[in-house]
Coordinates of C-alpha atoms in Angstrom, one line a residue:
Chain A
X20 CA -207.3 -39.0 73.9
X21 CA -211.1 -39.0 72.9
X22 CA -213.3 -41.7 73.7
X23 CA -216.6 -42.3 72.1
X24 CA -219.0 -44.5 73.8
X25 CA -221.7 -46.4 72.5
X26 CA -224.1 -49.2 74.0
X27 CA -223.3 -52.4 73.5
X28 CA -226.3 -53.7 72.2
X29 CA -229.9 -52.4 70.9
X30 CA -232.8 -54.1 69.8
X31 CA -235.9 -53.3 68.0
X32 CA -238.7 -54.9 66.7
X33 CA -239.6 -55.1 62.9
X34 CA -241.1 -52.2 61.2
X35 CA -240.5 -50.1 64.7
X36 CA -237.4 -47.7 65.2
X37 CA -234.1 -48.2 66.8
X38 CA -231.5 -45.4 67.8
X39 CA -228.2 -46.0 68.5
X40 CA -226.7 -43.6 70.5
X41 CA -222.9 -42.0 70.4
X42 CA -221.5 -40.6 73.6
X43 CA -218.7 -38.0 73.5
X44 CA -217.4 -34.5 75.4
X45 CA -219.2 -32.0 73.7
X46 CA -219.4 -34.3 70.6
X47 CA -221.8 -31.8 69.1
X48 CA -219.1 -30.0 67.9
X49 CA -217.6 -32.7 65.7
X50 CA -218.7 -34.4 62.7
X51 CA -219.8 -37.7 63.4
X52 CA -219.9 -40.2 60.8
X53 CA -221.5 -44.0 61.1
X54 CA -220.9 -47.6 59.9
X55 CA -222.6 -50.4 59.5
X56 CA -220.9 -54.3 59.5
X57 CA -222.4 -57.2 58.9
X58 CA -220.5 -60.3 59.4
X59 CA -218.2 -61.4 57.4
X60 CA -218.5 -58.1 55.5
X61 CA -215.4 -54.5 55.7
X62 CA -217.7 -51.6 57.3
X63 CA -220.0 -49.4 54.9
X64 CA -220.5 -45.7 55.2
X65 CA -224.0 -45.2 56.1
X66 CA -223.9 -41.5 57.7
X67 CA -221.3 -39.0 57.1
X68 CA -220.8 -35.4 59.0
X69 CA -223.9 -36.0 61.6
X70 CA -226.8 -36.1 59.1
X71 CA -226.0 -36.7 55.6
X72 CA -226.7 -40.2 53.8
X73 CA -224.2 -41.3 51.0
X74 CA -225.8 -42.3 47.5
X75 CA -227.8 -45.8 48.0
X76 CA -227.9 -45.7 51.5
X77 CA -232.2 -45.6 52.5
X78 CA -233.7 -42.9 53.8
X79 CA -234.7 -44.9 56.5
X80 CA -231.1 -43.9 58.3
X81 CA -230.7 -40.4 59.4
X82 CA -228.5 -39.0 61.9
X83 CA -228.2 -36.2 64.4
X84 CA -225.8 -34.6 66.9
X85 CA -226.2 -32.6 69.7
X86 CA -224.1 -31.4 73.1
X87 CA -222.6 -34.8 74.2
X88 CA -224.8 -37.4 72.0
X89 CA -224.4 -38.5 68.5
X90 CA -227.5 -40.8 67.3
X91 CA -228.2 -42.6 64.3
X92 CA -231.9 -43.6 63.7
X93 CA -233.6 -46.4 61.4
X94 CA -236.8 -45.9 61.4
X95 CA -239.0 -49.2 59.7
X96 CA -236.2 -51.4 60.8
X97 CA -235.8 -54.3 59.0
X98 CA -233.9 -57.8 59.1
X99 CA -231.2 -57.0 56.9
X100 CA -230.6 -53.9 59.3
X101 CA -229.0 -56.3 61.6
X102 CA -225.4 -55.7 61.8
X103 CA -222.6 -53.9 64.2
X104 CA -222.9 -50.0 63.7
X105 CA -220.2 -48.1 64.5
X106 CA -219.9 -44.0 65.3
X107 CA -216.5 -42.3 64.2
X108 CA -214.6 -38.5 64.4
X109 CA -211.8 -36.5 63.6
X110 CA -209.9 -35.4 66.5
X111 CA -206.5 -34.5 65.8
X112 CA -206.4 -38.6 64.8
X113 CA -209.0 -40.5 64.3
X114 CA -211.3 -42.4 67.1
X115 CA -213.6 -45.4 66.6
X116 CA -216.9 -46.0 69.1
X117 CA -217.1 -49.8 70.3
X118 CA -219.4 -50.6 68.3
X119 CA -223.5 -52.1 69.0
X120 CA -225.1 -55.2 67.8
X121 CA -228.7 -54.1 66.4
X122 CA -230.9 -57.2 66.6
X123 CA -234.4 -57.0 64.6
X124 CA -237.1 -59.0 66.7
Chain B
X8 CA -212.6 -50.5 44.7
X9 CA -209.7 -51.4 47.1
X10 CA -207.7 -54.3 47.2
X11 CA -205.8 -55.5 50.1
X12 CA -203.1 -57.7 50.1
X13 CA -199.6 -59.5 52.1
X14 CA -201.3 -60.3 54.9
X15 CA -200.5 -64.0 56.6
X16 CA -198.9 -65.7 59.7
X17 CA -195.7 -64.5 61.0
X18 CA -193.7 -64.8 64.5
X19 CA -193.9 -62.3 67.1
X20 CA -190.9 -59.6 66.1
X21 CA -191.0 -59.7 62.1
X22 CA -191.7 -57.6 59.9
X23 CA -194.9 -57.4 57.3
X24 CA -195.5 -55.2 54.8
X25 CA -199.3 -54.9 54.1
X26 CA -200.9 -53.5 49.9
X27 CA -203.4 -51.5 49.2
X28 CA -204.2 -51.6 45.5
X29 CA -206.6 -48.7 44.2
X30 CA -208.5 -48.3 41.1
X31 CA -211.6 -46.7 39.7
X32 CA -211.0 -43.1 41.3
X33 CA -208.2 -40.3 41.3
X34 CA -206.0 -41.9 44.0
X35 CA -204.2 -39.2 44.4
X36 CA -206.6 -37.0 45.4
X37 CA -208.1 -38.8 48.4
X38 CA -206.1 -39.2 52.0
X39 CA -206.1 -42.8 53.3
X40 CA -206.3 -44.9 56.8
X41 CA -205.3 -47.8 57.7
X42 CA -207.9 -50.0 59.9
X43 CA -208.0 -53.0 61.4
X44 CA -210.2 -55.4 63.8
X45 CA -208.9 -58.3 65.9
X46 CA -211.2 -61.2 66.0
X47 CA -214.4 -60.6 67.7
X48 CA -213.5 -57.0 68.3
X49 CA -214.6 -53.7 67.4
X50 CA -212.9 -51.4 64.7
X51 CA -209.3 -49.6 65.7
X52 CA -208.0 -46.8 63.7
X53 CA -204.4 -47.6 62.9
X54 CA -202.8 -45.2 60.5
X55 CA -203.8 -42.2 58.1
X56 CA -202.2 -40.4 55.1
X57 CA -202.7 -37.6 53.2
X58 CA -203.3 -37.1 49.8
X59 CA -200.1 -36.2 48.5
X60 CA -198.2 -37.8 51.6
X61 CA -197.2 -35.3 53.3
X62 CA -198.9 -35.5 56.6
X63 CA -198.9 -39.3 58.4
X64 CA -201.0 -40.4 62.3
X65 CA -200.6 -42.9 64.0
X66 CA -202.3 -44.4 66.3
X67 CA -200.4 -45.0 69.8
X68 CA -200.8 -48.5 70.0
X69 CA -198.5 -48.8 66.9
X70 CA -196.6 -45.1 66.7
X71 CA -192.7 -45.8 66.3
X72 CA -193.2 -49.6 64.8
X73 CA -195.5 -49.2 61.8
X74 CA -195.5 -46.9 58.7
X75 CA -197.8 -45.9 56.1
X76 CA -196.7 -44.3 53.1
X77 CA -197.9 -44.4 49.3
X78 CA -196.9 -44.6 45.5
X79 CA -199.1 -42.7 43.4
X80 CA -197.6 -43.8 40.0
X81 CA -198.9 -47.5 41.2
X82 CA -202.1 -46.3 43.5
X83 CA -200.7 -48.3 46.1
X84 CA -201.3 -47.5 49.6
X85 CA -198.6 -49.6 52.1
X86 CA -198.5 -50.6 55.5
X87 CA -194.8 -51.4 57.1
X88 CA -195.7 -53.3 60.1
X89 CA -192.0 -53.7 62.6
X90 CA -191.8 -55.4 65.9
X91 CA -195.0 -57.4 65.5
X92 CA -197.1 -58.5 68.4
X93 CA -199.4 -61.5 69.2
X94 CA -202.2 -58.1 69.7
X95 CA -201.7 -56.9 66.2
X96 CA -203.4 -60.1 64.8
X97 CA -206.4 -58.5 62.6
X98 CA -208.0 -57.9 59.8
X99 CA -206.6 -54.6 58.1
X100 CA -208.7 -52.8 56.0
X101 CA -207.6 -50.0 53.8
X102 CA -209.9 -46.9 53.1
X103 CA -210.5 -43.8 51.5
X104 CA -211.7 -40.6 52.8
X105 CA -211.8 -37.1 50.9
X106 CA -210.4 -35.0 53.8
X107 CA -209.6 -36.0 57.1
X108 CA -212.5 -35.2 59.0
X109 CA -215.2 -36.9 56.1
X110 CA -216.0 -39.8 56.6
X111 CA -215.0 -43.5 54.8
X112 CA -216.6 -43.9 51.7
X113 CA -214.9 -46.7 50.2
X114 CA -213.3 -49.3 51.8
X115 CA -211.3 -52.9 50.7
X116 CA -212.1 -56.4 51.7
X117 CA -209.6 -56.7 54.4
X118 CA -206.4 -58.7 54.4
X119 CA -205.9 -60.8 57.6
X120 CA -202.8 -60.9 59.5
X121 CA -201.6 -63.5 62.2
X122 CA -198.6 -63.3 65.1
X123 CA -197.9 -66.4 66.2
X124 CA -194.9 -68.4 67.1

């Protein structure tokens, strides 16, 4: 089955940029979609199909994809970024990354 | 929105059937998952559907003991969970998707179920 692999923490100080990388054979020819979870909270869409945003989700997220590495970027993080982001992808079922802690400093 | 519900403490080898109540969009026109996240875990896929019902995954860790299925003329998504095990205590969220490779755009609160004896 597919595996998707993803760091298990990432941290980045306020106002500066974080990417959270997405690990996956040849994952550049899937659509990768991210999530973001704060505690307590269900997961919210915050990048769908590599690079698109869903309405009311900042510009500040973006996404990209590329050979084996799926990244999702927030650029002028800030405190309320903190949360567990998540990568996902259709393949023939669908397959959850473990997850990574962002921690604004 | 989605609204989960039936979740709750039960012994290891019954049976739960979990709810998923939709409203606010054309339910019948979105396929839906099942997804669920033990306590301090990550997020595991458990179960998709497609629009019309037609087409069911599974994912192995529950193939041959749970089933998904929906009513349309309620917007109810279900969950029959057989054979439960102390590992399939979670939260279970329900979600939408538009097709199976988009991603989830709308998801419910979570209802939390228990195995224990």
């Amino acid at each position: 089955s597919y595996e998707l692999t993803q760091p298990l923490s990432v941290s980045v100080a306020l106002g500066q940029t974080a990417r959270i990388t997405c690990g996956g054979n040849n994952i550049g020819t899937k659509g990768v979609h991210w999530y973001q979870q704060k505690p307590g909270q269900a997961p919210v869409l915050v990048i769908y199909r590599n690079s698109n945003r869903p309405s009311g989700i900042p510009e500040r997220f973006s996404g990209s994809n590329s050979g084996n590495t799926a990244t999702l970027t927030i650029n002028r993080a800030q405190a309320g970024d903190e949360a567990d982001y998540y990568c996902q992808v259709w393949d023939s079922s669908t397959v959850f990354g473990g997850g990574t802690k962002l921690t604004v400093l | 929105q989605l609204v989960e519900s039936g979740g709750g403490v039960v012994q290891p080898g019954r049976s739960l059937r979990l709810s998923c109540a939709a409203s606010g969009f054309t339910f019948s026109s979105y396929a839906m998952h099942w997804v669920r996240q033990a306590p301090g875990k990550g997020l595991e896929w458990v179960a998709l559907i497609s629009h019309d019902g037609s087409n069911k995954y599974y994912a192995e860790s529950v193939k041959g003991r749970f089933t998904i299925s929906r009513d349309t003329s309620k917007n109810t998504l279900y969950l029959q969970m057989n054979s439960l095990r102390p590992d399939d205590t979670a939260v279970y969220y329900c979600a939408r998707v538009r097709l199976f490779y988009y991603g989830m755009d709308l998801w419910g609160q979570g209802t939390t179920v228990t195995i224990s004896s």
